[in-house]
Amino acid sequence: MEKNQIVQLQITDISDEGLGIGRTKEGMAVFVKDSIPGDRIAARIVKSRKTYAFGRVEQIISASPARVCPKCPAARACGGCQIQEMSYEAQLKLKENKVRNNLLRLGGITCNVDPVIGMDKPFFYRNKSEYPIGRDKKGKLIAGFYAGRTHSVIDGRDCVIGIRENRPILEAVLAWMERYHIAEYDEKTGRGLIRNVMIRCGFAAGQIMVVVVANAGRLPHENELAESLRKLKLSAASGDKTGVKSEEASQLPRRIVSIVLNTNTDKTNVILGRKNRVLWGNDYVEDCIGSVKYRISPLSFYQVNPLQTKKLYETALSFAGLTGQETVWDLYCGIGTISLFLAQKAKMVCGVEVVPDAVANAKENAKLNGIENARFMLGKAEEVLPEEYKEHQVKADVIVVDPPRKGLDPAVIGTIASMEPERVVYVSCNSATLARDLKLFAEKGYAARKVQPVDMFPHSVHVETVVLMERH
Ligand code: SAH
């Protein structure tokens, strides 16, 4: 195919990056941004390879019945949401099919896949948002996101994925910058001060942390910054959007409980640096999932969609089938979120995690909740579990795993099978590696019995899946 050639395509699928996929008459796959399954389009080829090509929508000949007008004005430019132009119902169906197809094609798994657990209101769901600071074409300070792969910042204050409070908070920071002539950081030259603003909200009580990321350890007029944020009048978090009960929130003396200066002087696109200094308030926010309380520091990993996280953990808990007598292992446990959730119904939970700070957080969170039947071990799951099994013959009735996208190391699967737990619960953010791993488990006598996808990231192509396996 030639560059600039126009081809007609029926879009039938969507890639992991969110590009629509159609095939030419000759059978060549063309990936087209901003097209969705069901669209019939004319596409202009922008890049052509031997077996596939990339195109741009030239004209929508007939729109997919699933097409809707995106709620966010910047949906296309931003790239954070890949399928906002698709009705939410169609998004859920797409995700369900993706899980089913991957399990079948890549894993030979024929187990029934339940409909995806979606959100009632799939907007304003993210408890953490990060906004780079820049200037628009007219030179006015803005907070938003990088357009495509460029360094130019586009206004993102009206993002419909983050909480509504983000906008007034960002405006207070920008007003402070204007007032005291504080420069924004320039990625190209490495000059300027303010790089990013990260806002994190514990939905349970509406507590908010504001982290200002700067190219320095001190800021001129930093007290004034803290002061203006503290004075900010944020409306009580509305229950329907954030899960916060309004009576509870309106009793709060203030919503912002923590203002932190994070220092990042590296020339990097990593947002946060290692150093934090509290400008005012706590160095954490608190959140609850179910009845378990968590303290979250600026650098901690924490699930970004708390309403759906609860449903995810409840699914994992119900699949674990605990009676109170079981010894449970929770591999890839992060800050112990699933472990502490399970500990309420188990005899003992052992969490394994490779990041030292996360293990420290997990231990603190256990203490905070008075949970005494959870312990946490630092190390790689593929090393800790085999060692513990070989040297101490540790046992497990149930094993839960929640690995990163690349899935499980075969050593983990082998050791789990040798330990012969009754049940294995696999929480996965990548159904392709999940399928590969389920196949290995099947060879070792563990059959998938239930598959429950959960939509943690509405308007993106990502989907989380919980699988129950049993020994046969
Ligand atoms: N279950 C947690 C975290 C899941 S994210 C939650 O729901 O919040 C996956 C976690 O696996 C991350 O915390 C990451 O640091 C950890 N991890 C990555 N590779 C690992 C390995 N080889 N061994 C143990 N943990 C690992």
Short mmCIF file of C-alpha atoms and ligand atoms in Angstrom, two decimals:
data_model
loop_
_atom_site.label_atom_id
_atom_site.label_comp_id
_atom_site.label_asym_id
_atom_site.label_seq_id
_atom_site.Cartn_x
_atom_site.Cartn_y
_atom_site.Cartn_z
CA MET A 1 0.00 0.00 0.00
CA GLU A 2 1.13 3.52 -0.71
CA LYS A 3 1.27 6.44 1.64
CA ASN A 4 -1.72 8.78 1.11
CA GLN A 5 -3.68 6.05 -0.65
CA ILE A 6 -7.38 6.05 0.31
CA VAL A 7 -8.94 2.71 1.24
CA GLN A 8 -12.43 1.75 2.34
CA LEU A 9 -12.59 -0.28 5.51
CA GLN A 10 -15.15 -1.98 7.69
CA ILE A 11 -13.81 -1.62 11.26
CA THR A 12 -14.27 -4.93 13.09
CA ASP A 13 -12.00 -4.81 16.11
CA ILE A 14 -9.88 -2.59 18.29
CA SER A 15 -6.20 -2.95 19.20
CA ASP A 16 -4.63 -2.92 22.66
CA GLU A 17 -3.66 0.68 21.98
CA GLY A 18 -7.25 1.61 21.13
CA LEU A 19 -6.87 1.83 17.34
CA GLY A 20 -9.75 0.59 15.20
CA ILE A 21 -8.79 -2.38 13.00
CA GLY A 22 -10.14 -3.03 9.52
CA ARG A 23 -9.00 -5.25 6.67
CA THR A 24 -8.51 -4.35 3.03
CA LYS A 25 -9.93 -6.61 0.30
CA GLU A 26 -6.49 -8.20 0.11
CA GLY A 27 -6.69 -9.07 3.79
CA MET A 28 -4.17 -6.54 5.09
CA ALA A 29 -4.85 -5.12 8.55
CA VAL A 30 -5.08 -1.34 8.82
CA PHE A 31 -4.99 0.38 12.21
CA VAL A 32 -6.98 3.60 12.34
CA LYS A 33 -7.10 6.03 15.28
CA ASP A 34 -10.55 7.43 16.20
CA SER A 35 -12.45 4.65 14.45
CA ILE A 36 -14.53 2.08 16.33
CA PRO A 37 -15.95 -1.36 15.52
CA GLY A 38 -19.02 -1.03 13.32
CA ASP A 39 -17.76 2.05 11.46
CA ARG A 40 -17.45 1.96 7.70
CA ILE A 41 -14.78 4.49 6.77
CA ALA A 42 -12.53 5.84 4.10
CA ALA A 43 -9.02 5.92 5.53
CA ARG A 44 -5.90 7.65 4.32
CA ILE A 45 -2.80 5.48 4.70
CA VAL A 46 -0.15 7.31 6.71
CA LYS A 47 2.35 4.52 7.21
CA SER A 48 2.64 1.18 5.46
CA ARG A 49 4.52 -1.96 6.48
CA LYS A 50 4.74 -5.38 4.83
CA THR A 51 1.78 -6.97 6.57
CA TYR A 52 -0.08 -4.04 8.10
CA ALA A 53 -0.58 -0.30 7.82
CA PHE A 54 -1.69 2.74 9.80
CA GLY A 55 -4.38 5.05 8.54
CA ARG A 56 -6.28 8.18 9.48
CA VAL A 57 -10.04 8.64 9.21
CA GLU A 58 -10.70 10.56 6.00
CA GLN A 59 -14.45 10.15 6.08
CA ILE A 60 -16.95 8.14 8.07
CA ILE A 61 -19.11 6.54 5.39
CA SER A 62 -21.52 5.00 7.85
CA ALA A 63 -21.10 5.38 11.60
CA SER A 64 -21.16 2.43 13.99
CA PRO A 65 -24.51 2.18 15.84
CA ALA A 66 -22.39 2.31 19.00
CA ARG A 67 -21.08 5.81 18.23
CA VAL A 68 -21.87 8.55 20.73
CA CYS A 69 -20.73 12.13 21.07
CA PRO A 70 -17.84 12.11 23.57
CA LYS A 71 -18.51 14.01 26.78
CA CYS A 72 -15.00 15.42 26.89
CA PRO A 73 -14.09 18.11 24.33
CA ALA A 74 -10.48 16.88 24.28
CA ALA A 75 -11.25 13.15 23.97
CA ARG A 76 -9.37 12.80 20.68
CA ALA A 77 -6.33 14.93 21.34
CA CYS A 78 -5.78 13.55 24.83
CA GLY A 79 -5.45 9.85 24.20
CA GLY A 80 -6.12 8.99 27.85
CA CYS A 81 -9.54 7.72 26.85
CA GLN A 82 -9.42 5.64 23.69
CA ILE A 83 -13.06 4.70 23.24
CA GLN A 84 -15.11 7.59 24.63
CA GLU A 85 -16.79 7.76 21.23
CA MET A 86 -18.39 4.40 21.93
CA SER A 87 -21.52 3.94 24.06
CA TYR A 88 -20.69 2.54 27.49
CA GLU A 89 -22.81 -0.52 26.85
CA ALA A 90 -20.86 -1.27 23.67
CA GLN A 91 -17.57 -0.71 25.53
CA LEU A 92 -18.53 -3.37 28.07
CA LYS A 93 -19.52 -5.82 25.34
CA LEU A 94 -16.23 -5.14 23.55
CA LYS A 95 -14.28 -5.91 26.72
CA GLU A 96 -16.25 -9.08 27.43
CA ASN A 97 -15.58 -10.34 23.89
CA LYS A 98 -11.92 -9.45 24.15
CA VAL A 99 -11.51 -11.53 27.31
CA ARG A 100 -13.50 -14.44 25.84
CA ASN A 101 -11.55 -14.42 22.56
CA ASN A 102 -8.16 -14.20 24.24
CA LEU A 103 -8.94 -17.02 26.66
CA LEU A 104 -10.18 -19.22 23.85
CA ARG A 105 -7.59 -18.42 21.18
CA LEU A 106 -4.49 -18.04 23.33
CA GLY A 107 -5.33 -20.40 26.17
CA GLY A 108 -7.83 -22.92 24.83
CA ILE A 109 -10.03 -21.98 27.80
CA THR A 110 -13.73 -22.59 27.15
CA CYS A 111 -15.01 -21.62 30.60
CA ASN A 112 -18.03 -19.29 30.55
CA VAL A 113 -17.13 -15.58 30.73
CA ASP A 114 -19.62 -13.53 32.75
CA PRO A 115 -20.73 -10.08 31.56
CA VAL A 116 -18.32 -7.32 32.62
CA ILE A 117 -19.19 -5.61 35.91
CA GLY A 118 -19.43 -1.99 34.79
CA MET A 119 -20.07 1.32 36.52
CA ASP A 120 -23.50 2.91 36.94
CA LYS A 121 -21.98 6.29 36.19
CA PRO A 122 -18.74 5.84 34.29
CA PHE A 123 -17.43 9.42 34.69
CA PHE A 124 -15.45 11.35 37.35
CA TYR A 125 -14.23 8.01 38.71
CA ARG A 126 -10.46 8.47 39.02
CA ASN A 127 -9.14 9.21 42.48
CA LYS A 128 -5.76 10.37 41.14
CA SER A 129 -5.00 12.80 38.33
CA GLU A 130 -1.75 14.28 37.14
CA TYR A 131 -1.61 17.48 35.13
CA PRO A 132 1.49 18.92 33.49
CA ILE A 133 1.61 22.72 33.57
CA GLY A 134 2.26 24.62 30.36
CA ARG A 135 1.05 27.50 28.22
CA ASP A 136 -1.53 27.61 25.48
CA LYS A 137 -0.93 29.22 22.08
CA LYS A 138 -1.80 32.63 23.48
CA GLY A 139 0.76 32.23 26.23
CA LYS A 140 -1.74 31.72 29.02
CA LEU A 141 -0.89 29.26 31.80
CA ILE A 142 -2.82 26.01 31.57
CA ALA A 143 -2.93 22.59 33.21
CA GLY A 144 -3.74 19.56 31.15
CA PHE A 145 -1.96 16.79 29.36
CA TYR A 146 0.56 16.28 26.58
CA ALA A 147 -0.96 16.10 23.11
CA GLY A 148 -0.01 12.82 21.47
CA ARG A 149 3.74 12.36 21.71
CA THR A 150 4.55 16.04 21.79
CA HIS A 151 5.73 18.39 24.50
CA SER A 152 2.86 20.79 24.06
CA VAL A 153 0.33 20.91 26.84
CA ILE A 154 -3.38 21.01 26.03
CA ASP A 155 -5.94 22.29 28.52
CA GLY A 156 -7.37 19.34 30.44
CA ARG A 157 -9.08 21.05 33.34
CA ASP A 158 -12.43 19.76 32.16
CA CYS A 159 -11.37 16.12 32.10
CA VAL A 160 -14.47 14.03 32.82
CA ILE A 161 -12.54 11.08 34.23
CA GLY A 162 -10.96 12.83 37.21
CA ILE A 163 -12.98 14.37 40.05
CA ARG A 164 -14.70 17.74 39.61
CA GLU A 165 -12.61 19.28 42.38
CA ASN A 166 -9.52 19.05 40.17
CA ARG A 167 -10.49 22.20 38.28
CA PRO A 168 -10.73 24.68 41.19
CA ILE A 169 -7.55 23.24 42.70
CA LEU A 170 -5.62 23.64 39.45
CA GLU A 171 -6.97 27.14 39.05
CA ALA A 172 -5.73 28.09 42.51
CA VAL A 173 -2.25 26.84 41.64
CA LEU A 174 -2.22 28.69 38.29
CA ALA A 175 -3.48 31.90 39.92
CA TRP A 176 -0.69 31.67 42.48
CA MET A 177 1.84 31.21 39.67
CA GLU A 178 0.51 34.25 37.79
CA ARG A 179 0.43 36.37 40.88
CA TYR A 180 4.02 35.69 41.96
CA HIS A 181 5.44 35.19 38.45
CA ILE A 182 6.42 31.60 39.10
CA ALA A 183 7.53 29.97 35.85
CA GLU A 184 6.28 26.69 34.53
CA TYR A 185 8.90 24.04 33.81
CA ASP A 186 10.03 23.67 30.22
CA GLU A 187 10.82 20.04 29.30
CA LYS A 188 13.05 21.03 26.40
CA THR A 189 15.33 23.44 28.22
CA GLY A 190 14.98 22.04 31.74
CA ARG A 191 14.27 25.58 32.97
CA GLY A 192 11.39 26.87 35.05
CA LEU A 193 9.87 25.58 38.26
CA ILE A 194 6.44 24.01 38.28
CA ARG A 195 6.26 20.69 36.43
CA ASN A 196 3.05 18.98 37.45
CA VAL A 197 0.19 18.99 39.87
CA MET A 198 -1.01 15.65 41.18
CA ILE A 199 -4.33 15.49 43.01
CA ARG A 200 -5.36 12.43 44.94
CA CYS A 201 -8.67 11.91 46.68
CA GLY A 202 -9.65 9.31 49.26
CA PHE A 203 -13.26 8.84 48.24
CA ALA A 204 -14.44 7.39 51.55
CA ALA A 205 -14.36 10.76 53.32
CA GLY A 206 -13.47 13.00 50.38
CA GLN A 207 -9.97 13.76 51.72
CA ILE A 208 -7.76 15.40 49.12
CA MET A 209 -3.98 15.60 48.75
CA VAL A 210 -2.41 18.14 46.43
CA VAL A 211 1.15 17.42 45.31
CA VAL A 212 2.94 20.19 43.45
CA VAL A 213 5.90 18.79 41.53
CA ALA A 214 8.70 21.31 41.12
CA ASN A 215 12.14 21.51 39.66
CA ALA A 216 13.50 22.66 43.05
CA GLY A 217 13.41 21.81 46.74
CA ARG A 218 11.95 25.20 47.69
CA LEU A 219 9.55 27.58 46.05
CA PRO A 220 9.29 31.32 46.40
CA HIS A 221 6.01 32.17 48.18
CA GLU A 222 5.30 28.56 49.01
CA ASN A 223 3.39 29.58 52.13
CA GLU A 224 1.07 31.65 49.98
CA LEU A 225 0.52 28.62 47.76
CA ALA A 226 -0.45 26.49 50.74
CA GLU A 227 -2.58 29.31 52.08
CA SER A 228 -4.56 29.74 48.89
CA LEU A 229 -5.18 26.01 48.61
CA ARG A 230 -6.27 25.81 52.24
CA LYS A 231 -8.72 28.65 51.78
CA LEU A 232 -10.24 27.03 48.73
CA LYS A 233 -13.92 26.34 49.25
CA LEU A 234 -14.65 22.99 47.69
CA SER A 235 -18.21 21.87 47.70
CA ALA A 236 -19.03 18.78 49.70
CA ALA A 237 -18.23 15.74 47.60
CA SER A 238 -21.44 14.58 46.01
CA GLY A 239 -22.25 10.98 46.77
CA ASP A 240 -23.39 10.06 43.30
CA LYS A 241 -20.10 11.00 41.70
CA THR A 242 -17.49 9.98 44.17
CA GLY A 243 -19.19 7.50 46.43
CA VAL A 244 -18.92 9.93 49.34
CA LYS A 245 -22.05 10.36 51.37
CA SER A 246 -22.79 14.08 51.36
CA GLU A 247 -23.75 14.29 55.05
CA GLU A 248 -20.42 12.78 55.92
CA ALA A 249 -18.51 15.09 53.59
CA SER A 250 -20.30 18.26 54.62
CA GLN A 251 -19.28 17.65 58.21
CA LEU A 252 -15.65 17.74 57.18
CA PRO A 253 -13.96 20.94 58.26
CA ARG A 254 -12.04 20.92 54.99
CA ARG A 255 -11.51 18.66 52.05
CA ILE A 256 -7.82 19.31 51.41
CA VAL A 257 -5.91 17.57 54.18
CA SER A 258 -2.45 17.44 52.68
CA ILE A 259 -0.34 19.81 50.56
CA VAL A 260 3.01 18.42 49.49
CA LEU A 261 5.94 19.77 47.51
CA ASN A 262 7.57 17.02 45.49
CA THR A 263 11.01 17.70 44.04
CA ASN A 264 11.94 16.34 40.66
CA THR A 265 15.06 17.89 39.11
CA ASP A 266 15.69 15.09 36.60
CA LYS A 267 15.29 15.51 32.87
CA THR A 268 12.77 12.73 32.61
CA ASN A 269 9.13 12.16 31.83
CA VAL A 270 8.65 10.36 35.15
CA ILE A 271 6.25 12.64 36.98
CA LEU A 272 7.20 12.38 40.63
CA GLY A 273 10.65 12.70 42.15
CA ARG A 274 11.70 10.79 45.28
CA LYS A 275 11.67 13.75 47.69
CA ASN A 276 8.52 15.04 49.36
CA ARG A 277 8.11 17.90 51.81
CA VAL A 278 4.81 18.65 53.46
CA LEU A 279 3.83 22.29 53.02
CA TRP A 280 0.75 21.85 55.14
CA GLY A 281 -1.23 19.04 56.78
CA ASN A 282 -0.60 15.30 56.62
CA ASP A 283 1.78 13.37 54.42
CA TYR A 284 -1.00 10.97 53.42
CA VAL A 285 -4.69 10.72 52.63
CA GLU A 286 -6.94 8.03 53.99
CA ASP A 287 -9.38 5.88 52.08
CA CYS A 288 -11.51 2.86 52.89
CA ILE A 289 -12.42 -0.07 50.73
CA GLY A 290 -15.22 -1.90 52.46
CA SER A 291 -14.27 -1.71 56.12
CA VAL A 292 -10.51 -1.67 55.59
CA LYS A 293 -8.75 1.66 55.95
CA TYR A 294 -5.67 2.61 53.93
CA ARG A 295 -3.13 5.41 54.26
CA ILE A 296 -1.80 6.50 50.92
CA SER A 297 1.44 8.47 50.55
CA PRO A 298 2.31 10.58 47.51
CA LEU A 299 4.44 7.80 46.00
CA SER A 300 2.26 4.79 46.90
CA PHE A 301 0.57 2.70 44.27
CA TYR A 302 -3.17 2.64 44.86
CA GLN A 303 -5.98 1.49 42.60
CA VAL A 304 -7.38 4.53 40.75
CA ASN A 305 -11.04 3.55 40.63
CA PRO A 306 -12.13 2.86 44.20
CA LEU A 307 -15.80 2.09 43.46
CA GLN A 308 -14.82 -0.65 41.02
CA THR A 309 -11.90 -1.80 43.17
CA LYS A 310 -14.41 -2.73 45.84
CA LYS A 311 -16.31 -4.85 43.33
CA LEU A 312 -13.06 -6.39 42.11
CA TYR A 313 -11.93 -7.33 45.62
CA GLU A 314 -15.37 -8.63 46.55
CA THR A 315 -15.26 -10.88 43.51
CA ALA A 316 -11.79 -12.12 44.48
CA LEU A 317 -12.97 -12.67 48.05
CA SER A 318 -16.04 -14.62 46.99
CA PHE A 319 -13.97 -16.75 44.57
CA ALA A 320 -11.53 -17.47 47.42
CA GLY A 321 -14.42 -19.14 49.27
CA LEU A 322 -12.98 -18.46 52.74
CA THR A 323 -14.46 -19.87 55.95
CA GLY A 324 -11.94 -18.49 58.43
CA GLN A 325 -9.77 -21.63 58.53
CA GLU A 326 -7.64 -21.02 55.46
CA THR A 327 -4.05 -20.07 54.96
CA VAL A 328 -3.94 -17.70 52.00
CA TRP A 329 -1.03 -16.37 49.94
CA ASP A 330 -1.44 -13.06 48.14
CA LEU A 331 1.31 -12.73 45.54
CA TYR A 332 2.08 -9.27 44.03
CA CYS A 333 0.26 -7.71 46.96
CA GLY A 334 1.30 -4.05 46.53
CA ILE A 335 0.37 -2.11 49.69
CA GLY A 336 -1.62 -5.10 50.91
CA THR A 337 -5.01 -4.01 49.68
CA ILE A 338 -6.27 -7.48 48.69
CA SER A 339 -4.40 -9.19 51.56
CA LEU A 340 -6.12 -7.10 54.23
CA PHE A 341 -9.46 -7.55 52.53
CA LEU A 342 -8.96 -11.35 52.62
CA ALA A 343 -7.54 -11.36 56.15
CA GLN A 344 -10.98 -10.50 57.51
CA LYS A 345 -12.19 -13.96 56.46
CA ALA A 346 -9.04 -16.11 56.61
CA LYS A 347 -6.91 -17.70 59.31
CA MET A 348 -3.68 -16.26 57.92
CA VAL A 349 -2.63 -14.24 54.90
CA CYS A 350 0.93 -13.99 53.57
CA GLY A 351 1.57 -11.19 51.09
CA VAL A 352 4.60 -11.03 48.77
CA GLU A 353 5.70 -7.84 47.03
CA VAL A 354 8.91 -6.63 45.39
CA VAL A 355 8.74 -2.88 46.19
CA PRO A 356 10.12 -2.11 49.69
CA ASP A 357 7.95 1.01 50.26
CA ALA A 358 4.85 -0.95 49.35
CA VAL A 359 5.70 -3.68 51.87
CA ALA A 360 6.25 -1.02 54.54
CA ASN A 361 2.84 0.52 53.66
CA ALA A 362 1.21 -2.93 53.80
CA LYS A 363 2.55 -3.49 57.33
CA GLU A 364 1.40 -0.03 58.44
CA ASN A 365 -2.03 -0.61 56.96
CA ALA A 366 -2.35 -3.92 58.80
CA LYS A 367 -1.52 -2.14 62.06
CA LEU A 368 -3.87 0.74 61.31
CA ASN A 369 -6.73 -1.75 61.03
CA GLY A 370 -5.68 -3.93 63.96
CA ILE A 371 -5.27 -6.88 61.58
CA GLU A 372 -2.89 -9.36 63.15
CA ASN A 373 -3.26 -12.33 60.83
CA ALA A 374 -1.44 -10.84 57.85
CA ARG A 375 2.31 -10.87 57.23
CA PHE A 376 4.23 -9.39 54.35
CA MET A 377 7.41 -10.54 52.71
CA LEU A 378 9.70 -8.48 50.52
CA GLY A 379 10.98 -10.05 47.30
CA LYS A 380 10.13 -11.42 43.93
CA ALA A 381 7.22 -13.83 43.92
CA GLU A 382 9.17 -16.19 41.65
CA GLU A 383 11.97 -16.35 44.26
CA VAL A 384 10.17 -16.01 47.59
CA LEU A 385 7.47 -18.62 46.97
CA PRO A 386 9.77 -21.43 45.69
CA GLU A 387 12.24 -20.76 48.55
CA GLU A 388 9.56 -20.74 51.22
CA TYR A 389 8.09 -23.90 49.81
CA LYS A 390 11.41 -25.76 49.51
CA GLU A 391 12.91 -24.66 52.81
CA HIS A 392 9.90 -24.32 55.07
CA GLN A 393 7.29 -26.45 53.27
CA VAL A 394 4.83 -23.60 53.59
CA LYS A 395 1.22 -24.47 52.83
CA ALA A 396 -1.68 -22.72 51.23
CA ASP A 397 -5.38 -23.47 50.95
CA VAL A 398 -5.95 -20.58 48.60
CA ILE A 399 -3.48 -18.55 46.52
CA VAL A 400 -4.36 -15.18 45.03
CA VAL A 401 -2.15 -13.61 42.35
CA ASP A 402 -2.38 -10.07 40.91
CA PRO A 403 0.69 -9.72 38.66
CA PRO A 404 1.65 -6.80 36.40
CA ARG A 405 0.83 -6.93 32.67
CA LYS A 406 3.50 -9.46 31.79
CA GLY A 407 1.74 -12.10 33.87
CA LEU A 408 3.27 -14.91 35.93
CA ASP A 409 6.74 -16.39 35.83
CA PRO A 410 6.50 -20.15 35.07
CA ALA A 411 8.37 -20.79 38.36
CA VAL A 412 5.42 -19.26 40.22
CA ILE A 413 2.91 -21.46 38.41
CA GLY A 414 5.05 -24.56 39.02
CA THR A 415 5.41 -23.86 42.74
CA ILE A 416 1.72 -23.06 43.17
CA ALA A 417 0.81 -26.39 41.55
CA SER A 418 3.23 -28.26 43.86
CA MET A 419 1.69 -26.60 46.92
CA GLU A 420 -1.68 -28.03 45.86
CA PRO A 421 -4.02 -25.31 47.12
CA GLU A 422 -7.72 -26.04 46.67
CA ARG A 423 -8.30 -22.83 44.81
CA VAL A 424 -6.27 -20.27 42.89
CA VAL A 425 -7.70 -16.82 42.24
CA TYR A 426 -6.01 -14.94 39.39
CA VAL A 427 -6.60 -11.17 39.15
CA SER A 428 -5.30 -9.98 35.79
CA CYS A 429 -4.99 -6.68 33.95
CA ASN A 430 -3.98 -8.37 30.69
CA SER A 431 -6.18 -11.12 29.29
CA ALA A 432 -3.50 -12.23 26.80
CA THR A 433 -0.94 -13.19 29.45
CA LEU A 434 -3.81 -14.46 31.60
CA ALA A 435 -4.78 -16.89 28.81
CA ARG A 436 -1.18 -18.07 28.44
CA ASP A 437 -0.91 -18.69 32.19
CA LEU A 438 -4.30 -20.42 32.50
CA LYS A 439 -3.14 -22.88 29.87
CA LEU A 440 -0.08 -23.74 31.99
CA PHE A 441 -2.27 -24.08 35.08
CA ALA A 442 -4.62 -26.41 33.16
CA GLU A 443 -1.67 -28.66 32.30
CA LYS A 444 -0.91 -28.89 36.01
CA GLY A 445 -4.43 -29.85 37.02
CA TYR A 446 -6.07 -26.48 37.70
CA ALA A 447 -9.21 -25.77 35.68
CA ALA A 448 -10.80 -22.34 35.27
CA ARG A 449 -14.29 -22.41 36.80
CA LYS A 450 -15.39 -18.79 36.78
CA VAL A 451 -14.27 -15.78 34.78
CA GLN A 452 -15.48 -12.36 35.89
CA PRO A 453 -14.25 -9.24 34.08
CA VAL A 454 -14.53 -5.93 35.96
CA ASP A 455 -14.35 -2.52 34.27
CA MET A 456 -11.82 -0.51 36.23
CA PHE A 457 -11.08 1.97 33.43
CA PRO A 458 -14.21 3.09 31.56
CA HIS A 459 -13.44 4.70 28.15
CA SER A 460 -10.09 2.95 27.87
CA VAL A 461 -9.61 -0.45 26.21
CA HIS A 462 -8.28 -1.97 29.43
CA VAL A 463 -10.18 -4.55 31.42
CA GLU A 464 -9.45 -6.37 34.66
CA THR A 465 -10.40 -10.05 34.99
CA VAL A 466 -10.82 -12.29 38.03
CA VAL A 467 -10.57 -16.05 37.45
CA LEU A 468 -11.33 -18.86 39.88
CA MET A 469 -9.36 -22.05 39.29
CA GLU A 470 -9.93 -25.32 41.13
CA ARG A 471 -7.90 -28.49 41.37
CA HIS A 472 -9.43 -31.42 39.59
N1 SAH B 1 -2.72 -6.34 44.49
C1 SAH B 1 -2.31 -4.96 44.59
C2 SAH B 1 -1.21 -4.54 43.57
C3 SAH B 1 -1.28 -5.13 42.21
S1 SAH B 1 -0.19 -4.35 41.04
C4 SAH B 1 -3.50 -4.05 44.50
O1 SAH B 1 -4.59 -4.47 44.12
O2 SAH B 1 -3.38 -2.86 44.84
C5 SAH B 1 1.10 -5.53 40.91
C6 SAH B 1 2.14 -5.45 41.99
O3 SAH B 1 3.14 -6.44 41.72
C7 SAH B 1 2.89 -4.13 42.09
O4 SAH B 1 2.77 -3.67 43.42
C8 SAH B 1 4.35 -4.49 41.74
O5 SAH B 1 5.28 -3.75 42.48
C9 SAH B 1 4.41 -5.95 42.12
N2 SAH B 1 5.42 -6.77 41.45
C10 SAH B 1 5.91 -6.64 40.20
N3 SAH B 1 6.76 -7.66 39.92
C11 SAH B 1 6.80 -8.44 41.01
C12 SAH B 1 7.50 -9.66 41.33
N4 SAH B 1 8.30 -10.25 40.45
N5 SAH B 1 7.31 -10.21 42.55
C13 SAH B 1 6.46 -9.62 43.46
N6 SAH B 1 5.80 -8.46 43.20
C14 SAH B 1 5.96 -7.89 42.00
#
